[in-house]
Coordinates of C-alpha atoms in Angstrom, one line a residue:
Chain S
X1 CA 30.0 18.5 -18.8
X2 CA 28.3 20.5 -16.0
X3 CA 29.6 19.8 -12.4
X4 CA 27.2 18.3 -10.4
X5 CA 27.0 18.1 -6.6
X6 CA 25.0 15.1 -5.9
X7 CA 26.7 12.6 -3.6
X8 CA 25.9 12.1 0.2
X9 CA 29.7 12.4 1.2
X10 CA 31.2 11.6 4.9
X11 CA 33.5 14.1 5.8
X12 CA 37.0 12.5 5.9
X13 CA 37.8 9.0 4.8
X14 CA 34.8 6.5 4.3
X15 CA 35.3 2.8 4.5
X16 CA 33.7 1.1 1.4
X17 CA 31.4 -1.6 2.8
X18 CA 32.2 -3.9 -0.2
X19 CA 35.8 -3.6 -0.7
X20 CA 37.0 -2.3 2.5
X21 CA 39.1 0.5 1.3
X22 CA 39.3 3.8 2.8
X23 CA 38.1 6.3 0.1
X24 CA 37.6 10.1 -0.1
X25 CA 34.3 9.8 -2.1
X26 CA 31.7 7.2 -1.3
X27 CA 27.7 7.0 -1.7
X28 CA 25.0 5.9 0.5
X29 CA 22.7 3.5 -0.7
X30 CA 19.7 4.1 1.2
X31 CA 17.8 0.8 1.1
X32 CA 21.0 -0.9 2.1
X33 CA 22.3 1.4 4.6
X34 CA 25.7 0.9 3.2
X35 CA 28.5 3.1 1.8
X36 CA 30.0 2.0 -1.3
X37 CA 33.1 3.6 -3.2
X38 CA 32.8 4.8 -6.9
X39 CA 34.2 1.5 -8.4
X40 CA 32.2 -0.7 -6.3
X41 CA 29.2 1.2 -6.8
X42 CA 29.7 1.1 -10.7
X43 CA 30.2 -2.6 -10.4
X44 CA 27.4 -3.2 -8.1
X45 CA 25.0 -1.3 -10.4
X46 CA 26.1 -3.1 -13.5
X47 CA 25.9 -6.5 -12.1
X48 CA 22.3 -5.8 -10.7
X49 CA 21.2 -4.4 -14.1
X50 CA 22.8 -7.7 -15.9
X51 CA 20.9 -10.0 -13.3
X52 CA 17.8 -8.2 -13.9
X53 CA 18.1 -8.7 -17.9
X54 CA 19.1 -12.2 -17.6
X55 CA 16.6 -13.1 -14.6
X56 CA 13.6 -12.1 -16.7
X57 CA 15.0 -13.2 -20.2
X58 CA 14.8 -9.8 -21.4
X59 CA 17.0 -10.1 -24.4
X60 CA 20.0 -12.0 -25.5
X61 CA 23.4 -10.5 -25.5
X62 CA 23.8 -10.3 -29.5
X63 CA 20.3 -9.1 -30.1
X64 CA 19.2 -5.8 -31.6
X65 CA 17.2 -3.8 -29.1
X66 CA 15.6 -0.4 -28.9
X67 CA 16.5 1.8 -26.1
X68 CA 14.1 4.6 -25.2
X69 CA 16.0 7.5 -23.9
X70 CA 14.2 10.6 -22.7
X71 CA 17.7 12.6 -21.8
X72 CA 17.1 12.0 -18.0
X73 CA 19.3 10.4 -15.7
X74 CA 17.5 7.1 -15.6
X75 CA 17.2 6.2 -19.4
X76 CA 20.7 7.7 -19.9
X77 CA 22.1 5.7 -17.2
X78 CA 20.8 2.6 -18.7
X79 CA 22.1 3.3 -22.2
X80 CA 25.4 3.6 -20.7
X81 CA 25.2 0.6 -18.7
X82 CA 23.7 -1.6 -21.4
X83 CA 26.3 -0.8 -23.9
X84 CA 29.0 -1.5 -21.3
X85 CA 27.6 -4.7 -19.9
X86 CA 26.6 -6.2 -23.3
X87 CA 29.3 -5.0 -25.7
X88 CA 27.8 -7.3 -28.3
X89 CA 24.2 -5.8 -28.1
X90 CA 23.1 -4.0 -31.4
X91 CA 21.5 -0.8 -30.0
X92 CA 19.3 1.7 -31.7
X93 CA 18.5 4.6 -29.1
X94 CA 15.2 6.2 -29.7
X95 CA 14.4 9.7 -28.6
X96 CA 11.1 11.6 -28.8
X97 CA 11.4 15.2 -28.9
X98 CA 8.2 16.4 -27.5
X99 CA 8.5 20.2 -28.1
X100 CA 8.6 21.4 -24.4
X101 CA 10.9 24.2 -25.0
X102 CA 14.3 24.2 -23.4
X103 CA 13.5 20.8 -21.6
X104 CA 13.2 19.1 -24.9
X105 CA 16.1 20.9 -26.5
X106 CA 18.3 19.9 -23.5
X107 CA 17.1 16.6 -23.5
X108 CA 17.8 16.2 -27.0
X109 CA 21.4 17.6 -26.8
X110 CA 22.1 15.1 -24.0
X111 CA 20.9 12.3 -26.1
X112 CA 23.1 13.5 -29.1
X113 CA 26.0 13.7 -26.8
X114 CA 25.8 10.2 -25.2
X115 CA 24.9 8.4 -28.1
X116 CA 27.9 10.3 -30.1
X117 CA 30.3 9.0 -27.2
X118 CA 29.0 5.7 -27.1
X119 CA 28.8 5.4 -30.9
X120 CA 25.1 4.3 -30.8
X121 CA 22.8 4.7 -33.5
X122 CA 20.1 7.3 -32.5
X123 CA 16.6 7.8 -34.0
X124 CA 15.0 11.0 -33.1
X125 CA 11.4 11.5 -33.7
X126 CA 10.3 15.1 -33.7
X127 CA 6.6 15.5 -32.6
X128 CA 5.9 18.8 -34.1
X129 CA 7.7 18.1 -37.4
X130 CA 5.7 14.8 -38.0
X131 CA 2.5 15.0 -36.4
X132 CA 2.0 18.9 -36.4
X133 CA 1.6 19.6 -32.5
X134 CA 3.7 19.4 -29.6
X135 CA 3.3 18.7 -26.0
X136 CA 2.2 22.2 -24.8
X137 CA -0.7 22.1 -27.3
X138 CA -2.3 19.7 -25.1
X139 CA -2.7 22.4 -22.4
X140 CA -5.3 24.1 -24.7
X141 CA -7.2 20.9 -24.8
X142 CA -9.2 18.8 -22.3
X143 CA -6.1 16.6 -21.8
X144 CA -4.7 19.5 -19.7
X145 CA -6.1 17.7 -16.7
X146 CA -4.2 14.7 -17.2
X147 CA -1.2 15.9 -19.4
X148 CA 1.2 13.2 -17.9
X149 CA -1.2 10.5 -18.9
X150 CA -1.7 11.9 -22.3
X151 CA 2.0 12.1 -22.7
X152 CA 2.4 8.5 -21.6
X153 CA -0.1 7.6 -24.6
X154 CA 1.9 9.6 -27.0
X155 CA 5.2 8.1 -26.2
X156 CA 4.1 4.5 -25.6
X157 CA 2.4 4.7 -29.0
X158 CA 5.5 6.5 -30.9
X159 CA 8.1 4.3 -29.2
X160 CA 6.3 1.1 -30.5
X161 CA 5.7 2.3 -34.1
X162 CA 9.4 4.0 -34.4
X163 CA 11.0 0.9 -33.1
X164 CA 8.7 -1.5 -35.3
X165 CA 9.3 0.4 -38.3
X166 CA 12.9 0.2 -37.8
X167 CA 12.9 -3.4 -37.6
X168 CA 13.4 -3.4 -33.8
X169 CA 11.4 -6.0 -32.0
X170 CA 12.5 -5.4 -28.5
X171 CA 12.6 -2.0 -26.6
X172 CA 14.1 -1.2 -23.4
X173 CA 12.5 1.7 -21.2
X174 CA 14.1 3.3 -18.2
X175 CA 11.3 2.6 -15.8
X176 CA 13.0 2.5 -12.4
X177 CA 11.8 0.7 -9.3
X178 CA 10.5 4.2 -7.7
X179 CA 8.6 4.5 -11.0
X180 CA 7.0 0.9 -10.5
X181 CA 6.3 1.4 -6.9
X182 CA 4.5 4.7 -7.5
X183 CA 2.4 3.1 -10.1
X184 CA 1.8 -0.3 -8.1
X185 CA 0.8 1.8 -4.9
X186 CA -1.8 3.8 -7.2
X187 CA -3.1 0.6 -8.6
X188 CA -3.3 -1.6 -5.5
X189 CA -4.7 1.3 -3.6
X190 CA -7.6 1.4 -6.1
X191 CA -7.7 -2.2 -6.7
X192 CA -7.4 -1.8 -10.4
X193 CA -6.3 -5.5 -11.2
X194 CA -6.7 -5.3 -14.9
X195 CA -3.9 -2.7 -14.8
X196 CA -2.1 -4.4 -12.0
X197 CA -1.4 -7.5 -14.1
X198 CA 0.3 -5.4 -16.7
X199 CA 2.9 -4.1 -14.4
X200 CA 5.8 -6.4 -15.2
X201 CA 9.4 -6.7 -16.0
X202 CA 8.6 -8.0 -19.5
X203 CA 5.6 -7.3 -21.8
X204 CA 5.5 -9.7 -24.6
X205 CA 4.9 -8.4 -28.1
X206 CA 2.7 -9.6 -31.0
X207 CA 1.8 -8.3 -34.6
X208 CA 3.2 -4.9 -34.9
X209 CA 3.8 -4.8 -31.1
X210 CA 7.2 -4.8 -29.8
X211 CA 8.3 -6.6 -26.6
X212 CA 9.0 -4.0 -23.8
X213 CA 11.6 -4.8 -21.2
X214 CA 12.4 -2.7 -18.2
X215 CA 16.2 -3.4 -17.2
X216 CA 16.2 -0.6 -14.5
X217 CA 12.7 -2.3 -12.8
X218 CA 14.9 -3.2 -9.7
X219 CA 17.3 -0.2 -9.5
X220 CA 16.1 3.1 -7.6
X221 CA 16.1 6.6 -9.0
X222 CA 19.1 7.3 -6.7
X223 CA 21.1 4.5 -8.0
X224 CA 20.6 5.7 -11.5
X225 CA 21.7 9.1 -10.5
X226 CA 24.9 7.8 -8.7
X227 CA 25.6 5.5 -11.8
X228 CA 25.2 8.5 -14.4
X229 CA 27.3 10.6 -12.5
X230 CA 30.1 8.3 -11.5
X231 CA 30.3 7.2 -15.3
X232 CA 30.3 10.7 -16.5
X233 CA 27.2 10.1 -18.5
X234 CA 25.7 13.3 -20.0
X235 CA 22.0 14.0 -19.0
X236 CA 19.5 16.7 -18.7
X237 CA 18.7 18.2 -15.4
X238 CA 15.7 19.8 -16.6
X239 CA 12.7 18.8 -15.0
X240 CA 9.5 18.6 -17.3
X241 CA 7.7 21.9 -16.8
X242 CA 4.4 20.3 -17.4
X243 CA 5.0 17.5 -14.8
X244 CA 5.9 20.1 -12.2
X245 CA 3.7 19.5 -8.9
X246 CA 2.1 16.4 -10.6
X247 CA 0.3 13.8 -8.5
X248 CA 3.1 11.3 -9.9
X249 CA 5.8 13.4 -8.2
X250 CA 3.9 14.0 -5.0
X251 CA 3.5 10.2 -4.7
X252 CA 7.1 9.5 -5.5
X253 CA 7.9 11.8 -2.5
X254 CA 5.2 10.0 -0.4
X255 CA 6.8 6.6 -1.2
X256 CA 10.2 7.9 0.1
X257 CA 8.6 9.0 3.2
X258 CA 7.3 5.7 3.7
X259 CA 10.5 4.1 2.9
X260 CA 11.9 5.9 5.8
X261 CA 9.7 4.5 8.3
X262 CA 9.8 1.1 6.5
X263 CA 13.4 0.4 5.3
X264 CA 13.3 -1.6 2.2
X265 CA 9.5 -0.7 1.6
X266 CA 10.1 -0.4 -2.4
X267 CA 11.9 -3.7 -2.9
X268 CA 9.6 -5.5 -0.6
X269 CA 6.4 -4.2 -2.2
X270 CA 7.8 -4.9 -5.7
X271 CA 8.8 -8.5 -4.9
X272 CA 5.5 -9.1 -3.4
X273 CA 3.9 -7.9 -6.5
X274 CA 5.9 -9.9 -8.8
X275 CA 6.5 -13.1 -6.8
X276 CA 3.0 -13.3 -5.0
X277 CA 0.3 -11.4 -6.5
X278 CA 1.1 -11.8 -10.2
X279 CA 1.4 -15.3 -10.6
X280 CA -2.1 -15.3 -8.6
X281 CA -3.9 -12.6 -10.4
X282 CA -2.3 -13.2 -13.9
X283 CA -4.7 -16.2 -14.8
X284 CA -8.0 -14.5 -13.7
X285 CA -7.6 -11.4 -15.9
X286 CA -8.5 -12.1 -19.7
X287 CA -6.2 -10.4 -21.9
X288 CA -8.2 -8.1 -24.2
X289 CA -7.9 -9.0 -28.0
X290 CA -6.2 -6.6 -30.0
X291 CA -7.1 -5.6 -33.7
X292 CA -5.6 -2.9 -36.0
X293 CA -6.2 0.6 -35.5
X294 CA -8.9 1.8 -38.5
X295 CA -6.7 4.8 -38.9
X296 CA -3.2 4.0 -38.5
X297 CA -3.0 0.1 -38.6
X298 CA -1.3 -0.2 -35.0
X299 CA -2.7 -2.6 -32.4
X300 CA -5.7 -1.6 -30.2
X301 CA -8.6 -2.8 -28.1
X302 CA -10.9 -0.6 -29.8
X303 CA -11.7 0.8 -33.4
X304 CA -9.5 3.7 -33.3
X305 CA -6.2 3.6 -31.0
X306 CA -5.9 6.2 -28.3
X307 CA -3.1 8.0 -30.2
X308 CA -5.2 8.8 -33.3
X309 CA -8.2 9.8 -31.0
X310 CA -5.6 12.0 -29.2
X311 CA -4.2 13.5 -32.3
X312 CA -7.4 14.1 -34.0
X313 CA -8.5 16.2 -30.9
X314 CA -5.4 18.0 -30.6
X315 CA -5.2 19.0 -34.3
X316 CA -8.7 20.4 -34.2
X317 CA -7.8 22.8 -31.3
X318 CA -4.3 23.6 -32.9
X319 CA -5.7 24.2 -36.5
X320 CA -8.4 26.1 -34.7
Chain H
X1 CA -16.8 10.0 34.8
X2 CA -13.5 11.5 33.9
X3 CA -13.8 14.9 32.0
X4 CA -12.2 14.6 28.7
X5 CA -10.8 17.0 26.4
X6 CA -10.9 15.5 23.0
X7 CA -12.9 17.6 20.5
X8 CA -11.3 19.5 17.8
X9 CA -13.3 22.6 18.4
X10 CA -13.9 25.8 16.3
X11 CA -13.9 28.8 18.3
X12 CA -17.1 30.5 18.7
X13 CA -20.1 29.0 16.6
X14 CA -19.7 26.4 14.1
X15 CA -22.3 25.5 11.6
X16 CA -23.2 21.8 11.7
X17 CA -22.8 20.6 7.9
X18 CA -25.7 18.0 8.4
X19 CA -28.5 19.8 10.1
X20 CA -27.1 23.6 9.4
X21 CA -27.6 24.6 12.8
X22 CA -24.9 26.9 14.5
X23 CA -23.8 25.1 17.5
X24 CA -21.1 25.6 20.3
X25 CA -19.5 22.1 19.9
X26 CA -18.7 20.4 16.7
X27 CA -16.4 17.5 15.8
X28 CA -14.4 17.4 12.6
X29 CA -14.5 14.2 10.6
X30 CA -11.2 14.1 9.2
X31 CA -12.0 11.7 6.0
X32 CA -15.1 13.8 5.1
X33 CA -13.5 17.2 5.9
X34 CA -16.9 18.1 7.6
X35 CA -18.2 19.4 10.8
X36 CA -20.9 17.7 12.7
X37 CA -22.9 18.8 16.0
X38 CA -23.1 16.3 18.4
X39 CA -26.7 15.0 17.7
X40 CA -25.8 14.8 14.0
X41 CA -22.8 12.9 14.8
X42 CA -24.3 10.4 17.1
X43 CA -27.2 9.8 14.5
X44 CA -24.5 9.6 11.7
X45 CA -22.5 7.0 13.6
X46 CA -25.4 5.0 14.6
X47 CA -26.6 4.8 10.9
X48 CA -23.2 3.9 9.8
X49 CA -23.0 1.1 12.3
X50 CA -26.4 -0.2 11.4
X51 CA -25.7 -0.2 7.5
X52 CA -22.5 -2.2 8.3
X53 CA -24.4 -4.7 10.2
X54 CA -27.2 -5.1 7.7
X55 CA -25.0 -4.9 4.5
X56 CA -22.8 -8.0 5.6
X57 CA -25.5 -9.9 7.3
X58 CA -23.6 -9.8 10.6
X59 CA -26.8 -10.8 12.6
X60 CA -30.5 -10.3 12.8
X61 CA -31.8 -7.8 15.0
X62 CA -33.3 -10.6 17.7
X63 CA -30.3 -12.7 17.8
X64 CA -28.1 -13.7 20.7
X65 CA -24.6 -12.2 20.2
X66 CA -21.5 -11.8 22.2
X67 CA -19.7 -8.7 22.3
X68 CA -16.1 -8.5 22.8
X69 CA -15.1 -5.6 25.3
X70 CA -11.5 -4.8 26.2
X71 CA -12.5 -1.7 28.1
X72 CA -11.1 0.6 25.4
X73 CA -12.9 3.4 23.5
X74 CA -13.7 1.2 20.3
X75 CA -15.4 -1.9 21.7
X76 CA -17.2 0.1 24.5
X77 CA -18.3 2.6 21.9
X78 CA -19.7 -0.6 19.8
X79 CA -21.4 -2.1 22.9
X80 CA -23.4 1.3 23.6
X81 CA -24.3 1.7 19.9
X82 CA -25.2 -2.0 19.2
X83 CA -27.8 -2.0 22.4
X84 CA -29.1 1.4 21.4
X85 CA -29.4 0.6 17.6
X86 CA -30.7 -2.9 18.2
X87 CA -32.7 -2.9 21.3
X88 CA -34.1 -6.2 20.9
X89 CA -30.5 -7.9 20.6
X90 CA -29.7 -10.5 23.4
X91 CA -26.1 -9.4 24.3
X92 CA -23.4 -11.3 26.4
X93 CA -20.6 -8.9 26.7
X94 CA -17.1 -10.9 27.1
X95 CA -14.1 -9.3 28.8
X96 CA -10.9 -11.1 29.2
X97 CA -8.6 -9.7 32.2
X98 CA -5.1 -10.2 30.9
X99 CA -3.7 -9.4 34.4
X100 CA -1.7 -6.2 33.0
X101 CA -1.5 -4.4 36.3
X102 CA -3.3 -0.9 36.2
X103 CA -4.4 -1.4 32.6
X104 CA -6.2 -4.4 33.1
X105 CA -7.7 -3.3 36.5
X106 CA -8.9 -0.1 34.8
X107 CA -10.4 -2.0 31.7
X108 CA -12.4 -4.2 34.0
X109 CA -13.8 -1.4 35.9
X110 CA -15.0 0.5 32.9
X111 CA -16.5 -2.6 31.4
X112 CA -18.5 -3.2 34.6
X113 CA -19.5 0.2 34.7
X114 CA -21.0 0.2 31.2
X115 CA -22.6 -3.1 31.3
X116 CA -24.1 -1.9 34.6
X117 CA -25.5 1.1 32.7
X118 CA -26.6 -0.6 29.9
X119 CA -28.2 -3.4 31.7
X120 CA -26.1 -6.0 29.9
X121 CA -25.1 -9.5 31.0
X122 CA -21.3 -9.5 31.3
X123 CA -18.9 -12.6 31.4
X124 CA -15.5 -11.9 32.7
X125 CA -12.7 -14.2 32.1
X126 CA -9.5 -13.7 34.5
X127 CA -6.4 -15.3 32.7
X128 CA -4.3 -15.6 35.8
X129 CA -7.1 -17.6 37.7
X130 CA -8.2 -19.8 35.0
X131 CA -4.8 -20.4 33.3
X132 CA -2.2 -19.8 35.8
X133 CA -0.4 -17.1 34.1
X134 CA -0.9 -13.3 32.9
X135 CA 0.1 -11.4 30.2
X136 CA 3.4 -9.9 31.6
X137 CA 4.4 -13.4 32.2
X138 CA 5.0 -13.6 28.5
X139 CA 7.8 -11.2 28.8
X140 CA 10.0 -13.9 30.4
X141 CA 9.3 -16.3 27.5
X142 CA 10.3 -16.1 23.6
X143 CA 7.2 -14.6 22.9
X144 CA 8.4 -11.3 24.3
X145 CA 9.5 -10.5 20.7
X146 CA 6.1 -10.7 19.3
X147 CA 4.1 -10.1 22.7
X148 CA 1.0 -8.3 20.6
X149 CA 1.0 -11.2 18.3
X150 CA 0.9 -13.6 21.2
X151 CA -1.9 -11.6 22.9
X152 CA -3.8 -11.9 19.8
X153 CA -3.6 -15.8 20.1
X154 CA -4.6 -15.7 23.7
X155 CA -7.6 -13.3 23.0
X156 CA -9.0 -15.0 19.7
X157 CA -8.9 -18.4 21.3
X158 CA -10.4 -17.6 24.8
X159 CA -13.2 -15.3 23.0
X160 CA -14.0 -18.5 21.1
X161 CA -14.1 -20.9 23.3
X162 CA -15.9 -18.5 26.1
X163 CA -18.7 -17.6 23.8
X164 CA -19.0 -21.2 22.5
X165 CA -19.4 -22.5 26.2
X166 CA -22.1 -19.7 26.9
X167 CA -24.0 -20.8 24.1
X168 CA -23.0 -17.8 21.9
X169 CA -22.7 -18.7 18.1
X170 CA -21.9 -15.0 17.0
X171 CA -19.3 -12.5 18.3
X172 CA -18.8 -9.0 17.5
X173 CA -15.3 -7.5 18.0
X174 CA -14.2 -3.9 18.0
X175 CA -12.0 -3.7 14.9
X176 CA -12.0 -0.5 13.3
X177 CA -11.3 0.7 9.7
X178 CA -8.0 1.9 11.3
X179 CA -7.0 -1.6 12.6
X180 CA -7.9 -3.2 9.3
X181 CA -6.1 -1.0 7.3
X182 CA -3.1 -1.2 9.2
X183 CA -3.2 -4.7 9.0
X184 CA -4.1 -5.0 5.4
X185 CA -1.1 -2.6 4.6
X186 CA 1.2 -4.9 6.3
X187 CA -0.3 -7.9 4.4
X188 CA -0.4 -6.5 0.9
X189 CA 3.1 -5.0 1.5
X190 CA 4.5 -8.5 2.1
X191 CA 1.9 -10.5 -0.3
X192 CA 0.5 -12.6 2.4
X193 CA -2.4 -13.8 0.3
X194 CA -3.5 -16.5 2.5
X195 CA -4.0 -13.8 5.4
X196 CA -5.5 -11.2 3.3
X197 CA -8.5 -13.5 2.3
X198 CA -8.9 -13.7 6.1
X199 CA -9.5 -10.0 6.6
X200 CA -13.2 -9.6 6.2
X201 CA -16.2 -8.1 7.8
X202 CA -17.7 -11.5 8.5
X203 CA -15.9 -14.9 9.2
X204 CA -18.0 -17.6 9.2
X205 CA -18.2 -20.3 12.2
X206 CA -18.3 -24.0 12.2
X207 CA -18.1 -26.7 14.7
X208 CA -16.8 -25.1 18.1
X209 CA -16.2 -21.9 15.9
X210 CA -18.4 -18.9 16.4
X211 CA -19.2 -16.6 13.5
X212 CA -17.0 -13.4 13.9
X213 CA -18.4 -10.0 12.9
X214 CA -16.9 -6.6 13.0
X215 CA -19.5 -4.1 13.1
X216 CA -16.8 -1.0 13.3
X217 CA -14.9 -2.2 10.2
X218 CA -16.1 1.0 8.4
X219 CA -15.6 3.3 11.5
X220 CA -12.5 5.1 12.2
X221 CA -10.7 5.2 15.6
X222 CA -11.7 8.9 15.6
X223 CA -15.1 8.2 15.1
X224 CA -15.4 5.7 17.9
X225 CA -13.9 8.2 20.3
X226 CA -16.3 11.0 19.3
X227 CA -19.3 8.6 19.8
X228 CA -18.0 7.1 23.1
X229 CA -17.3 10.6 24.4
X230 CA -20.7 12.3 23.0
X231 CA -22.8 9.2 24.5
X232 CA -20.9 9.4 28.0
X233 CA -19.7 5.7 27.5
X234 CA -17.2 4.9 30.2
X235 CA -14.0 3.5 29.0
X236 CA -10.4 3.1 30.0
X237 CA -8.0 5.5 28.6
X238 CA -4.9 3.6 29.7
X239 CA -2.7 2.3 26.8
X240 CA -1.5 -1.2 27.0
X241 CA 2.1 -0.7 28.6
X242 CA 3.4 -4.1 26.8
X243 CA 1.8 -2.3 23.3
X244 CA 3.9 1.0 23.7
X245 CA 6.2 1.6 20.9
X246 CA 4.9 -1.4 18.9
X247 CA 5.0 -1.8 15.2
X248 CA 1.4 -2.0 15.0
X249 CA 1.1 1.6 16.6
X250 CA 3.8 3.1 14.3
X251 CA 2.0 1.7 11.5
X252 CA -1.4 3.2 12.5
X253 CA 0.6 6.5 12.8
X254 CA 2.0 6.1 9.2
X255 CA -1.4 5.4 7.8
X256 CA -2.7 8.7 9.3
X257 CA 0.3 10.4 7.7
X258 CA -0.6 8.7 4.4
X259 CA -4.2 9.9 4.8
X260 CA -3.0 13.5 5.1
X261 CA -1.4 13.2 1.9
X262 CA -4.2 11.0 0.2
X263 CA -7.5 11.8 1.9
X264 CA -9.8 9.1 2.1
X265 CA -6.7 6.6 2.1
X266 CA -8.3 4.3 4.5
X267 CA -11.7 4.1 3.1
X268 CA -10.5 3.7 -0.6
X269 CA -7.9 0.9 0.4
X270 CA -10.5 -1.0 2.3
X271 CA -13.2 -0.7 -0.2
X272 CA -10.6 -1.8 -3.0
X273 CA -9.8 -4.9 -0.8
X274 CA -13.4 -5.9 0.0
X275 CA -14.9 -5.2 -3.7
X276 CA -11.9 -5.7 -5.8
X277 CA -9.2 -8.2 -4.3
X278 CA -11.4 -10.3 -2.0
X279 CA -13.6 -11.8 -4.9
X280 CA -10.8 -12.5 -7.0
X281 CA -8.2 -13.9 -4.5
X282 CA -10.9 -15.7 -2.2
X283 CA -11.4 -18.5 -4.8
X284 CA -7.8 -19.0 -5.2
X285 CA -7.1 -19.9 -1.5
X286 CA -7.8 -23.2 -0.2
X287 CA -9.2 -23.0 3.3
X288 CA -7.3 -25.3 5.6
X289 CA -9.0 -28.2 7.0
X290 CA -9.7 -27.8 10.8
X291 CA -9.4 -30.5 13.5
X292 CA -10.0 -30.8 17.1
X293 CA -7.0 -29.8 19.3
X294 CA -5.5 -33.1 20.8
X295 CA -5.5 -31.1 24.2
X296 CA -8.4 -29.0 24.4
X297 CA -10.7 -30.1 21.4
X298 CA -11.0 -26.8 20.0
X299 CA -10.7 -26.1 16.3
X300 CA -6.9 -26.1 15.0
X301 CA -5.1 -26.5 11.7
X302 CA -2.3 -28.7 13.4
X303 CA -2.5 -31.3 16.0
X304 CA -2.2 -28.9 19.0
X305 CA -3.5 -25.5 18.9
X306 CA -1.7 -22.4 19.1
X307 CA -3.1 -21.5 22.6
X308 CA -2.3 -24.8 24.1
X309 CA 1.2 -24.7 22.7
X310 CA 1.5 -21.2 24.1
X311 CA 0.1 -22.0 27.4
X312 CA 2.7 -24.9 28.0
X313 CA 5.5 -23.1 27.0
X314 CA 4.5 -20.1 29.3
X315 CA 3.8 -22.5 32.4
X316 CA 7.1 -24.0 31.9
X317 CA 9.0 -20.8 32.5
X318 CA 6.3 -19.6 35.2
X319 CA 6.4 -22.5 37.3
X320 CA 10.1 -22.5 36.5

């Protein structure tokens, strides 16, 4: 495994603010302003993940669940933690290879390695092989201007279909607190209430629609990185070359700068959303009725689902 | 009048992006990214103020209104603009002298000068003389930790009472877009929905309660400064010494930094609040019923109003 230099370390001995031991290596948890030793951090992280799963009734400890793994630190930390915290859970890891060069190759390798280590069943879906196009092909279409959005359509759709076809009815995704707050910031700023009410720890399923749960929704990117490194969880350190300089990444940076000014900003905003706004706004928004896509049969609001529309547009260009 | 250096000037000639003239002096309106010459800026500002007043039906052009003037750039710009844009308006300017040393003396002087210039009737209320304490006295009480909040209680209460007792039923206050967004940011972050629904361009009045209107709510601090300077409106440049380093001022700076990252942030957030959230949230929150304060008879939610409570606590300490 690649040796990574990631910890914010104090020189000399540091006192762990949980167990009180003086240790050589400790990590700084920014929003708490506290230092934790390796063992205490691992316990702390697993307890938080466990509490999140139980609090929002994401699944029961013997359920069969799908775990979406991109190969990045967040979802890989989640897979390690879930299999450790809930040893009786039946897990199918699901990875979608998007065909983005070295980034996708490295991601798939990391996923294979981790699933091997953990003894977890792995389903790999190769976009190019199954659907005849890869993510970079979108750069030749009108989707190039909102490539991350288009990628989201693809991943959401495939994840749901692959899970459903494999008998999985609950899927865990690696959305972190940082991801959630970045999205909420955008949605609140623009008053997109219909979308605001969809940002939840749990989205219930339905016919051909799996339940989606977010065990990492109260954990930060930083915490996932620490956990992955401390548990020697393999993950890909490649950044998606298509997302480089995206608005999403810039917003995440902005939010970290706000957090510096307002300590606890992410947790406060998230809690206000879940505890104050959601209960008020939820009742106001009518859920759109879903029907079967004319083309693929999967749930959609319209006549043809966004994925089928996207595929037909992309294949038009790819096949030329 | 003091000569002020305030304009972001280009060297040499600048083309006004409104009239197209090449001019020696132009100002940069940050959220538009445009340069305007003096005359175009004045017209632009007055048109915006006029549109805000009409759009939200704040008052009619021949009404009697009170205008709250602190002596700072915002409320003084507003007084100049209101008397120019609505020449038939009957205006009573209301100034509260809070007894904060040079700051209050300079503010009152500026207010007197402007009202003289405009021929506007002026009501000055001297807190120390009438109520036996001044703002700095609060520093000796438990209010010192939230001095700006306590000052808000005092100003809101007195403004309403003075206006009401002088036959005024509509009062304009100088709350700017920056003030509003700073407040909204705080309230949305903390999910304080009961208070969110009170942030409006117009708050209707009632028994012993004047209607409150905010003609500057869509104008930025920067625009008010430009307008005051271009129209040679006198104002005090003293900053309140008690507010120095306050959370409110830090938040305003933070919001300007966010605006640099997300151009139009303030306008977008404000519009989402007014057009998207307010209509949804307004119906959900029951308005608290008001009754007469047992002590002073002015409207309050409880038994004794916050002002009377504050006065009794402060006088206890002052009289010692």
